Coordinates of C-alpha atoms in Angstrom, one line a residue:
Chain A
X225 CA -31.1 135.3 85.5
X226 CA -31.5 132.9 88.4
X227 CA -35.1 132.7 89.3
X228 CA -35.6 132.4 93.3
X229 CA -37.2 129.2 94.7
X230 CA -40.1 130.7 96.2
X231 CA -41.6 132.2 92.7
X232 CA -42.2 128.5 91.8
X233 CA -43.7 127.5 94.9
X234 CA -45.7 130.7 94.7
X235 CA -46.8 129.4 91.2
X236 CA -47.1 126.2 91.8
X237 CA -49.3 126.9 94.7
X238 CA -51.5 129.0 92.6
X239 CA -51.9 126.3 89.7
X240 CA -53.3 124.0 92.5
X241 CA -55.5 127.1 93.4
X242 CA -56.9 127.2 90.1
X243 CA -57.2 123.7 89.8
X244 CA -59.3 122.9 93.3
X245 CA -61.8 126.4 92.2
X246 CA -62.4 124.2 89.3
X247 CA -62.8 120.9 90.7
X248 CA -65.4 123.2 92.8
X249 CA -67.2 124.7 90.2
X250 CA -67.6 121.9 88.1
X251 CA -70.9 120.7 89.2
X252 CA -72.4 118.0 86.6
X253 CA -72.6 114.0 88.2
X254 CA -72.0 111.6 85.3
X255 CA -75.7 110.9 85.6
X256 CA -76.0 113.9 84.6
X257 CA -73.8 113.8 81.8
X258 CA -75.0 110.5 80.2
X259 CA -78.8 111.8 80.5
X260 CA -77.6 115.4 78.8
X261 CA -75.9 113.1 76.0
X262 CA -78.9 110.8 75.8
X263 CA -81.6 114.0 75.0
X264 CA -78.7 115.9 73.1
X265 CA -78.8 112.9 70.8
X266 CA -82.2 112.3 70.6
X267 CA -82.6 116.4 69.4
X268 CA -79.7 115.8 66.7
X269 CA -81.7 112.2 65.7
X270 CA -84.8 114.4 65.6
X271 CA -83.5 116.9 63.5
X272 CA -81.6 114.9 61.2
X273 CA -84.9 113.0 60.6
X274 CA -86.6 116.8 59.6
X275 CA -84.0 117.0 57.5
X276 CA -83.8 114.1 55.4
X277 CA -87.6 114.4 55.2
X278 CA -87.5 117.9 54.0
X279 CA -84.7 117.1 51.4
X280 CA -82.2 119.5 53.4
X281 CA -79.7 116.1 53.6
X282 CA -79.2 113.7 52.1
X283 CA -80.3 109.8 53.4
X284 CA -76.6 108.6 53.2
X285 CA -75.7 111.7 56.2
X286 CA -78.9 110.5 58.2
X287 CA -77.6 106.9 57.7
X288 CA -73.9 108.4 59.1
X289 CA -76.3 109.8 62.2
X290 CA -78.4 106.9 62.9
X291 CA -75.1 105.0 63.2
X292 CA -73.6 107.6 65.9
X293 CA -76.6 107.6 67.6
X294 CA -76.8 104.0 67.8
X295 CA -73.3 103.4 68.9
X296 CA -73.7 106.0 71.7
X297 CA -77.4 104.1 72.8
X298 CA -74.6 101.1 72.9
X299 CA -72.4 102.7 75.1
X300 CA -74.6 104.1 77.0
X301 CA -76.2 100.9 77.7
X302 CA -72.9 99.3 78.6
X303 CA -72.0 101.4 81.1
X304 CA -72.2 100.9 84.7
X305 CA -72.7 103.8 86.5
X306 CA -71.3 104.7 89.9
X307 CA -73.5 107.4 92.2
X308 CA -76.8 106.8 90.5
X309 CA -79.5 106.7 92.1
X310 CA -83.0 104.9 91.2
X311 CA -84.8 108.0 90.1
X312 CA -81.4 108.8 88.1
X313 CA -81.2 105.1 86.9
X314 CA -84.9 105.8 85.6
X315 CA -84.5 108.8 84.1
X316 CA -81.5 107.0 81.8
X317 CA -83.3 103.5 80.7
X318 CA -86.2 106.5 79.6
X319 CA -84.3 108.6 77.6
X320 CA -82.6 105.6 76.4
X321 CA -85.6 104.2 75.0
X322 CA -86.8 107.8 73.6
X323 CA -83.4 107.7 71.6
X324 CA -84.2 104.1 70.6
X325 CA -87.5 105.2 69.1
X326 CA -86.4 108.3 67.4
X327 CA -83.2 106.1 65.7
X328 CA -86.1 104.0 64.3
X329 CA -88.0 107.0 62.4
X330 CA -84.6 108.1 61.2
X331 CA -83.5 104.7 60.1
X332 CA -87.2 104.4 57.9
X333 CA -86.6 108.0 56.8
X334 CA -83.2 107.6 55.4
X335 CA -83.3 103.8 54.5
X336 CA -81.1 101.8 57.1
Chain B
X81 CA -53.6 151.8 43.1
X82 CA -51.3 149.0 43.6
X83 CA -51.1 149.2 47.3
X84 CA -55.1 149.3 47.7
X85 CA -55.3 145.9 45.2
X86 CA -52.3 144.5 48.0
X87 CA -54.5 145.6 50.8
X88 CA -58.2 144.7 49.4
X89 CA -56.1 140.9 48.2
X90 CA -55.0 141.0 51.7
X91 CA -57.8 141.7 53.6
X92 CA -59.6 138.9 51.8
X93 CA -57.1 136.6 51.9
X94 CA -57.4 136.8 55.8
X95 CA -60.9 136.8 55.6
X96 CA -60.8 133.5 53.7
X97 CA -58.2 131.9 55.6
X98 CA -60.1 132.7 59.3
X99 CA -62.2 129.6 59.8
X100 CA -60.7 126.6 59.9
X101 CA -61.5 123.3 62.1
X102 CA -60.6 124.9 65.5
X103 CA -63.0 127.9 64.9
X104 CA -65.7 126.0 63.5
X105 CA -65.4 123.7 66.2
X106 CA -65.2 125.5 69.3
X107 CA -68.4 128.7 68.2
X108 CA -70.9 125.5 67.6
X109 CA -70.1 124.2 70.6
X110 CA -69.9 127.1 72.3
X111 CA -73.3 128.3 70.9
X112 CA -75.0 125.3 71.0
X113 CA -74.4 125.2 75.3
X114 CA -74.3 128.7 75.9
X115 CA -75.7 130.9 73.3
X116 CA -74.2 133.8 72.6
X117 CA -72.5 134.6 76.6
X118 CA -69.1 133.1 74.8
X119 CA -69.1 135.7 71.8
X120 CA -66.2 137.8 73.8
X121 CA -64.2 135.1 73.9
X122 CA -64.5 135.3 69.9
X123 CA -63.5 138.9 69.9
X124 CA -60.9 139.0 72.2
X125 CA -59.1 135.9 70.2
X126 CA -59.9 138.1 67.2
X127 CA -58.2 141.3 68.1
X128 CA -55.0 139.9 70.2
X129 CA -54.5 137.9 66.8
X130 CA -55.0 141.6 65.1
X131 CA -52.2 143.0 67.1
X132 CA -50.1 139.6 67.0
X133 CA -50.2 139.6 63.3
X134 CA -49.6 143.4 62.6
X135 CA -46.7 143.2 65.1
X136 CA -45.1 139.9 63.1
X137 CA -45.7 141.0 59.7
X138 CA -43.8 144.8 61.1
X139 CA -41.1 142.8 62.3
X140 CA -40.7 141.2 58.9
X141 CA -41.7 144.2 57.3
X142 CA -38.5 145.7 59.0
X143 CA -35.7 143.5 59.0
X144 CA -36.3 141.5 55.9
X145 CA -36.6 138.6 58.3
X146 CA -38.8 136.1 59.9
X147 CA -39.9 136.0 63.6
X148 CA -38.3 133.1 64.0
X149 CA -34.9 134.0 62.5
X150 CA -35.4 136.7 64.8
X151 CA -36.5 134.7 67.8
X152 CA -33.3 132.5 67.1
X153 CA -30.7 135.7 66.5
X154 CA -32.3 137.7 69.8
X155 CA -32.0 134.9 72.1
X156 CA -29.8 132.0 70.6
X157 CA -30.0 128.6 69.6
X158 CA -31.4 127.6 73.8
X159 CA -33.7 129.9 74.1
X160 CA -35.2 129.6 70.6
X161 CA -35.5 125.6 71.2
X162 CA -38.6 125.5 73.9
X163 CA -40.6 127.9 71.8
X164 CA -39.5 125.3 68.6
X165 CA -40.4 122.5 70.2
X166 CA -43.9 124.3 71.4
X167 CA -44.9 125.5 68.3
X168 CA -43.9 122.3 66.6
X169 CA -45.8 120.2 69.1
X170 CA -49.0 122.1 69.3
X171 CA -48.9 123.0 65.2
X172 CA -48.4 119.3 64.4
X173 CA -51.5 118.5 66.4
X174 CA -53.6 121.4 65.1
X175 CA -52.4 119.9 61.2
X176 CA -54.0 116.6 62.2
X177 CA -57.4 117.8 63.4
X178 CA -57.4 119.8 60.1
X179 CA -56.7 117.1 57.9
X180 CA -59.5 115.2 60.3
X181 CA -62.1 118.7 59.0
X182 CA -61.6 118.1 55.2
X183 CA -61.6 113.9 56.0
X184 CA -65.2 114.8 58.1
X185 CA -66.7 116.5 55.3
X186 CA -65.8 114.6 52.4
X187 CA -67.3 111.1 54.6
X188 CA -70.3 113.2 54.9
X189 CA -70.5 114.2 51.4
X190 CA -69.8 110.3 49.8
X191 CA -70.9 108.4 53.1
X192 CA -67.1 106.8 52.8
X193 CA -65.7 106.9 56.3
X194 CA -63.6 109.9 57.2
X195 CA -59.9 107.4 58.0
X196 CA -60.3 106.1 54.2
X197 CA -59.6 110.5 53.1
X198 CA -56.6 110.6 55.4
X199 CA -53.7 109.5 53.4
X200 CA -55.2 111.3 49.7
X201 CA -55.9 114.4 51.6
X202 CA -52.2 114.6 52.8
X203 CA -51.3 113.7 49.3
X204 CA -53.2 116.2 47.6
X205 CA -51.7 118.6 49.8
X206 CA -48.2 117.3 49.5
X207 CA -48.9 118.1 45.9
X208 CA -49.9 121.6 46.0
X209 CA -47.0 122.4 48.1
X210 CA -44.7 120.5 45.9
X211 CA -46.0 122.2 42.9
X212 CA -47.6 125.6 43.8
X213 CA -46.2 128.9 45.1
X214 CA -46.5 131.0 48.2
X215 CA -49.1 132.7 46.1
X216 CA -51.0 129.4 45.2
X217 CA -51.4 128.5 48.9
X218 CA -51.7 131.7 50.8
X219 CA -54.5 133.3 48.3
X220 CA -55.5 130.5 46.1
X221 CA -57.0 128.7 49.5
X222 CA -57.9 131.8 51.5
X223 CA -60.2 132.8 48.0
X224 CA -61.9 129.8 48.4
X225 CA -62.6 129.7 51.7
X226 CA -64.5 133.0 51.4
X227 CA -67.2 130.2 50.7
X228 CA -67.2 130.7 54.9
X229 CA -69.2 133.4 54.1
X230 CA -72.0 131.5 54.0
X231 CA -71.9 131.7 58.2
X232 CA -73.1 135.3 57.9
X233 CA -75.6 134.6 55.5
X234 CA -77.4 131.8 57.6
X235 CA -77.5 133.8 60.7
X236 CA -79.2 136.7 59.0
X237 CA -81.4 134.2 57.7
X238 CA -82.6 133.4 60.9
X239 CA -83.2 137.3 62.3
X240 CA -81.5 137.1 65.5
X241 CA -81.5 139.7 68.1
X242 CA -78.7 142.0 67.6
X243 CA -78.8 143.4 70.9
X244 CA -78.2 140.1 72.7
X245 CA -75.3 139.2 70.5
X246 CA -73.9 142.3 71.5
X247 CA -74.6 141.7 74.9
X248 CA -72.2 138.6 74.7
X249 CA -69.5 140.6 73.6
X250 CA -69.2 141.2 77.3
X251 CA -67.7 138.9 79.8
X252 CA -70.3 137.6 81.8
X253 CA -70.7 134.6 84.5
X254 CA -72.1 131.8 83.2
X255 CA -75.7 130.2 84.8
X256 CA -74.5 126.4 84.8
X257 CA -71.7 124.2 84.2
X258 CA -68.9 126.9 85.3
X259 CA -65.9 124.5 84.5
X260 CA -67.3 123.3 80.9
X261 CA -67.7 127.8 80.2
X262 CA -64.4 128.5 81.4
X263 CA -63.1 125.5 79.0
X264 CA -65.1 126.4 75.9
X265 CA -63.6 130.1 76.6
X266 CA -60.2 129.0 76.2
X267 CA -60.6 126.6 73.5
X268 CA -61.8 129.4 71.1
X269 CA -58.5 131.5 72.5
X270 CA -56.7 128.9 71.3
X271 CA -58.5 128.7 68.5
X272 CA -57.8 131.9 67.3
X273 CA -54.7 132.8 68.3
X274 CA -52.7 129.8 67.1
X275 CA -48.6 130.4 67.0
X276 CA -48.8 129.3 63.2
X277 CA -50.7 132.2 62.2
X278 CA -47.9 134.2 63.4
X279 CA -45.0 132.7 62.1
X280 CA -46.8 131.8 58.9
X281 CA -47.9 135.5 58.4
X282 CA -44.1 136.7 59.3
X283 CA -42.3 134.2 56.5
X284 CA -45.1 135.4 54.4
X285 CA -43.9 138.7 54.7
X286 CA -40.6 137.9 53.6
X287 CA -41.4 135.7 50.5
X288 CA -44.0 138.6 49.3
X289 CA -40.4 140.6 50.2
X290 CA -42.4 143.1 52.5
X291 CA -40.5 146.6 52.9
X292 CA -41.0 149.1 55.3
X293 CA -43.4 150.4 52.6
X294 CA -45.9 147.8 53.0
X295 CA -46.1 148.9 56.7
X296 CA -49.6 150.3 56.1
X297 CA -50.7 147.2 54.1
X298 CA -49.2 145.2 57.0
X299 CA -51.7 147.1 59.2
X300 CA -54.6 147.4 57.4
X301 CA -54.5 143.5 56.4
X302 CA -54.0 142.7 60.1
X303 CA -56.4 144.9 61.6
X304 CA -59.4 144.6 58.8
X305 CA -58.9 140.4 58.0
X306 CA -58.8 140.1 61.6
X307 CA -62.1 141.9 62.5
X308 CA -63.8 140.3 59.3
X309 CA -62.9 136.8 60.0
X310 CA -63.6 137.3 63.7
X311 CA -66.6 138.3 63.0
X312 CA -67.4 135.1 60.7
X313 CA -66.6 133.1 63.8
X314 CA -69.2 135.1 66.0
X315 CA -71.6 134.1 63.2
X316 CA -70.7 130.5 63.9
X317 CA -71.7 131.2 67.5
X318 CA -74.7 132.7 66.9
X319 CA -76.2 130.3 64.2
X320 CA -75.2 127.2 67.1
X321 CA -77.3 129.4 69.6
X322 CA -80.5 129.9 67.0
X323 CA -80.1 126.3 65.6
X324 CA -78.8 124.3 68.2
X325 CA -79.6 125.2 71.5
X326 CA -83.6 125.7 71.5
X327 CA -83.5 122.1 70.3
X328 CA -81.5 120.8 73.2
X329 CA -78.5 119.7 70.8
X330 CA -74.4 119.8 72.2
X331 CA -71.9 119.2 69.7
X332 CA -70.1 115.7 70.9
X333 CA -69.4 114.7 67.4
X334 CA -68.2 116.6 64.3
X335 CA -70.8 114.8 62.0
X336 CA -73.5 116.7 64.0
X337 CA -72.4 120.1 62.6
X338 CA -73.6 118.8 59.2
X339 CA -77.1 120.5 60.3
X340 CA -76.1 123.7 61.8
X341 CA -76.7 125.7 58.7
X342 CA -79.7 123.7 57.4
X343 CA -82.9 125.2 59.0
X344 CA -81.7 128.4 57.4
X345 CA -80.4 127.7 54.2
X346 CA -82.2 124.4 53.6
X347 CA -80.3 121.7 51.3
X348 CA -77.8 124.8 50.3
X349 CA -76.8 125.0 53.7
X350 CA -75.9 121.4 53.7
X351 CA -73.8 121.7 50.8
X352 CA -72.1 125.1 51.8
X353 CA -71.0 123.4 55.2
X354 CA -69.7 120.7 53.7
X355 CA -68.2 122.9 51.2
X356 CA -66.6 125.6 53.7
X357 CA -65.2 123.0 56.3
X358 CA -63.7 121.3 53.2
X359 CA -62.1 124.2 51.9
X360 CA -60.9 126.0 55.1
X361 CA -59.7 123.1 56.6
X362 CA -57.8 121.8 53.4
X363 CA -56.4 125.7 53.0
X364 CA -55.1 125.9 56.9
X365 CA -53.6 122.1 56.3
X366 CA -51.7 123.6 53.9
X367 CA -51.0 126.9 55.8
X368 CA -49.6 124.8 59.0
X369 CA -47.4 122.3 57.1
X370 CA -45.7 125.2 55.6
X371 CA -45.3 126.8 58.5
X372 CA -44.1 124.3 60.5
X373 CA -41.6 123.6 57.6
X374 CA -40.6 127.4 57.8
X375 CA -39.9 127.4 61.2
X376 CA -37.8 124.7 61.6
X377 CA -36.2 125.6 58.8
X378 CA -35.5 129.1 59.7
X379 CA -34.8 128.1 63.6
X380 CA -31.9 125.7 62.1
X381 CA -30.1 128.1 59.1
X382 CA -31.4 125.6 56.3
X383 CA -32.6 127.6 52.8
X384 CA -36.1 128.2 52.6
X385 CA -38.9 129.3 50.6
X386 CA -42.2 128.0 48.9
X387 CA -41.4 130.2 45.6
X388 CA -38.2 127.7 44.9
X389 CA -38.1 124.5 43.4
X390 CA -37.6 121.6 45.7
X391 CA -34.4 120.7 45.0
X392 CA -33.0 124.6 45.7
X393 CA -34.2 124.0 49.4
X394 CA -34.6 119.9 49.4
X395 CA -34.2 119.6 53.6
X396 CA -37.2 122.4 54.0
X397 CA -39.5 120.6 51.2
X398 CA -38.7 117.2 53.0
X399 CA -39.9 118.7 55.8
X400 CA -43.2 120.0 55.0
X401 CA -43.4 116.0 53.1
X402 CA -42.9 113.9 55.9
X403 CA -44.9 115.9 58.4
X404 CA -48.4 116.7 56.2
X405 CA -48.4 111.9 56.1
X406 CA -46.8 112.1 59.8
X407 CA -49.9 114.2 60.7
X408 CA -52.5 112.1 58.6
X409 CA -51.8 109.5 60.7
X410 CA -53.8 109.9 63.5
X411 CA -56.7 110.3 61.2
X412 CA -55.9 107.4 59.4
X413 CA -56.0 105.4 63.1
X414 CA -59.4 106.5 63.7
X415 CA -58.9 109.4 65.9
X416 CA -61.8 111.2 67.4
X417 CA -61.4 114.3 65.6
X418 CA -63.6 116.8 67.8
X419 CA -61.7 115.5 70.6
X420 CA -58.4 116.0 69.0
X421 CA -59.3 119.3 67.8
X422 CA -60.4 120.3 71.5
X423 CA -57.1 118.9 72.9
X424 CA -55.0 120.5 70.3
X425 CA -56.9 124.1 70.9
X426 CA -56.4 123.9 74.6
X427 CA -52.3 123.5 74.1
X428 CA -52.4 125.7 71.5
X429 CA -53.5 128.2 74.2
X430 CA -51.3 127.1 77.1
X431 CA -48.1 127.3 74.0
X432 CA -48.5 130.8 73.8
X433 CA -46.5 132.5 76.4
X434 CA -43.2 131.1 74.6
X435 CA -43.8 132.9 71.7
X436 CA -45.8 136.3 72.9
X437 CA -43.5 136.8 75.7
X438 CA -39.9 137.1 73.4
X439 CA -42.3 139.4 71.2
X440 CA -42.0 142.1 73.9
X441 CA -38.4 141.7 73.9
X442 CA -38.4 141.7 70.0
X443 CA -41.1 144.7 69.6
X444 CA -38.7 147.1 72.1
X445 CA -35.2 146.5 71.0
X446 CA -34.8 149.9 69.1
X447 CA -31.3 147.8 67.5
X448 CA -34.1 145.6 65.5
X449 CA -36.7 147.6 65.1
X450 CA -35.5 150.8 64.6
X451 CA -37.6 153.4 64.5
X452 CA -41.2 151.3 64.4
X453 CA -40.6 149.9 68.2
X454 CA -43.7 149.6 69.7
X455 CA -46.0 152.6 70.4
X456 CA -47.6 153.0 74.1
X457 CA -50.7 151.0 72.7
X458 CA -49.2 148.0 71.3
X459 CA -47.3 147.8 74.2
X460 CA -50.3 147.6 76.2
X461 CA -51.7 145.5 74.0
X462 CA -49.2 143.1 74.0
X463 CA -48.3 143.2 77.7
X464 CA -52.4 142.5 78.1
X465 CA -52.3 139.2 76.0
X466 CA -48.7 138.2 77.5
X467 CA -50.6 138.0 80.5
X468 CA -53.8 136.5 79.3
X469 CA -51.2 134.0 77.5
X470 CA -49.4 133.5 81.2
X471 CA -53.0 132.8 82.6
X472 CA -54.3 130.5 79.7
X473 CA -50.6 128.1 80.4
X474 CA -51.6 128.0 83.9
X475 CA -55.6 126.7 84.1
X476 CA -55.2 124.7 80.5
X477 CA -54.8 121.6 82.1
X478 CA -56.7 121.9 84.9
X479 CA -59.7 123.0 82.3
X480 CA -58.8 120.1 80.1
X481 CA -59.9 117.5 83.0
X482 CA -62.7 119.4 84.4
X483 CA -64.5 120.7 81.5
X484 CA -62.9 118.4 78.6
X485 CA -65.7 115.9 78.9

């Protein structure tokens, strides 16, 4: 069956439909994202450290975590960031340091 | 008697062999950033993978043949290549991820990185298919990954709210990130209704030599192993929504998961994650080689089945060999294997209009099916996930950028 012309402009017209609605609804700045990452991290550091306290894990996993985190502190460091604003900037080099400090009690609890 | 112990084997079989990297991925991550709003997307996957399967295994069931051989007969050697090539392309990257799961939990079992398991993981695997039976890989793995299981015990542990899981069986709008929602939706669709599943469940309905006598088992397998497994996913979702999310925690790395089950089960629910993404992951490597061996195999006329030795059907068993170390080798290059597992999901979903679409075709033509065409309900059914499938192929990619990230 020959398929007409317009049904792919019709479709092709509809994928880029789809495609601006998303570009619209997708709100987060890569500030954003990095400081989400950042505090996300810290909470997995943070509970890793629970765990290998409590016993739940063992210290070779917390090692494999502390190592994550750190490389993702790295890159996060690393980056240059476009659209960032000073308060934004702040908010970063703070959680930055708050995953810095919680590697450290993870790194004593499972013996990095 | 004999049917019941076929259903109650099959039924736990497909229990067992529900969870597997995608699914275990994509209801922490889900949970962990939205609770439990994405736990439709777990049922619908769950029940259009009910009727796919049901529908399949009938086909089988009814002409002694494969969907594929089927696929190939109906609409010729040019029409069955794109749906090939799909399934191929998609299935091969779904293998890697899973060889990526088992690789993930043995480095955090021994603390050896994951890219050292790569190459004896595909080995292993290699070897069971070399040596085993259809029987040794559908229900040996599917019996141990009822370890999965443990899913269902760790989020009764931790007394959730029934009512609001329910509530998230519902399609709702989500309060933030729109794009990132939309995304997670469709990467547990493509979770759970993988093309593999399919195909594998169809040429394991001709090496069991299904009848139109196991049409009841067909159903009852398909419906029940469906809902239960579905159901182990939601569990998934739920324990990321009790575990994760009050803590502020998003799943950006599969190592993180090792947690998920431990404020409930303590150090058994370390060991019993470990021990289920192991096991379901190792089970569904094993399911996709073959099936991605059966499929070419079928599509191109070549003699195939698990239950012969390897020289009887040596181009299908050097198949299945050089794909399970073709797919360790992204693994074995260090590939990121939440983001591989998220990519593959995503195409798995936009693959699936070349294979539901012909099923309409297949399921209707009274000269194939007979007298077991498709009923007013499975027609509706199917029509409904056609066009969920048609919808899925046209805002995968346009997720994949926005809410990839």
């Amino acid at each position: 069956m020959r398929i007409p012309h317009r049904s792919w402009s019709t479709l092709g017209a509809v994928v880029i439909a789809l495609a601006g609605a998303l570009v619209a609804c997708s709100g987060a700045t890569e500030p954003d994202k990095q400081l989400d990452s950042l505090r996300s991290w810290q909470a997995s550091v943070r509970l890793a450290t629970s765990a290998v306290h409590l016993g739940w894990t063992p210290r070779r996993y917390g090692r494999q975590l502390h190592d994550q985190g750190a490389s993702v502190l790295e890159e996060s460091r690393k980056a240059k960031l476009k659209d960032a604003s000073a308060a934004d900037s702040a908010a970063i080099r703070g959680a930055q340091r708050a995953l810095e400090a919680s590697l450290d009690s993870l790194a004593a609890a499972a013996g990095s | 008697m004999k049917k019941f112990g076929e259903i109650a084997l099959g039924v736990v079989t497909s229990i067992g062999g529900f969870l597997e990297v995608g699914s275990i991925a994509t209801s922490a991550q889900a949970g962990s950033e939205f609770g439990f709003q994405l736990g439709w997307a777990v049922l619908v996957g769950s029940v259009a993978l009910m009727f796919l399967m049901e529908m399949s295994g009938r086909l089988s069931a009814v002409t002694t043949r494969t969907f594929a051989d089927q696929l190939r007969e109906r609409f010729g050697i040019r029409g069955f290549l794109l749906p090939l090539v799909a399934v191929l392309a998609v299935s091969f990257l779904v293998l890697s991820s899973e060889i990526g799961g088992v690789a993930i939990a043995l480095q955090m079992a021994t603390g050896v990185g994951f890219r050292v398991w790569a190459l004896p993981i595909a080995f292993l695997g290699w070897l069971v298919l070399w040596r085993g039976t259809f029987g040794t890989v559908e229900k040996g793995a599917a019996m141990l990954g009822l370890v999965s299981i443990v899913f269902a015990i760790a989020a009764a542990a931790l007394h959730p709210r029934w009512s609001s899981i329910a509530a998230g069986l519902v399609p709702s709008a989500p309060a933030h990130d729109r794009a990132r929602y939309w995304y997670l939706a469709l990467s547990i669709l493509g979770a759970s209704i993988s093309p593999y599943l399919y195909f594998f469940y169809s040429s394991g309905a001709v090496e069991d030599k299904w009848t139109t006598e196991h049409l009841s088992v067909n159903r009852v397998t398909a419906s029940l192993g469906n809902i239960f497994g579905g159901g182990l996913a939601l569990m998934g979702v739920v324990v990321a929504a009790l575990v994760f999310l009050p803590r502020g925690i998003r799943v950006e790395r599969y190592e993180q998961l090792g947690m998920l089950l431990t404020p409930a089960l303590h150090h058994p629910g370390f060991v019993f994650f470990l021990a289920t993404l192991g096991i379901t992951c190792f089970g569904t490597t094993l399911e996709i080689t073959l099936s991605l061996a059966y499929v070419l195999a079928q599509g191109l006329g070549w003699t195939w089945s698990e239950n012969l030795r390897p020289s009887r059907d040596s181009r299908f068993s050097t198949t299945y060999t050089i794909t399970i170390f073709l797919a360790a080798i992204p693994i074995l290059l260090g590939a990121d294997v939440l983001k591989l597992t998220n990519v593959s999901m995503v195409l798995t979903a936009a693959s699936l209009p070349l294979s539901v679409l012909p099923l309409i075709v297949l399921m209707n033509d009274r000269e194939v099916m007979e007298r077991h065409v498709n009923g007013i309900a499975g027609n509706v059914a199917l029509v409904a996930i056609a066009i969920m499938s048609v919808v899925l192929f046209v805002v995968a990619v346009p997720l994949q950028i926005m809410g990839g990230g």
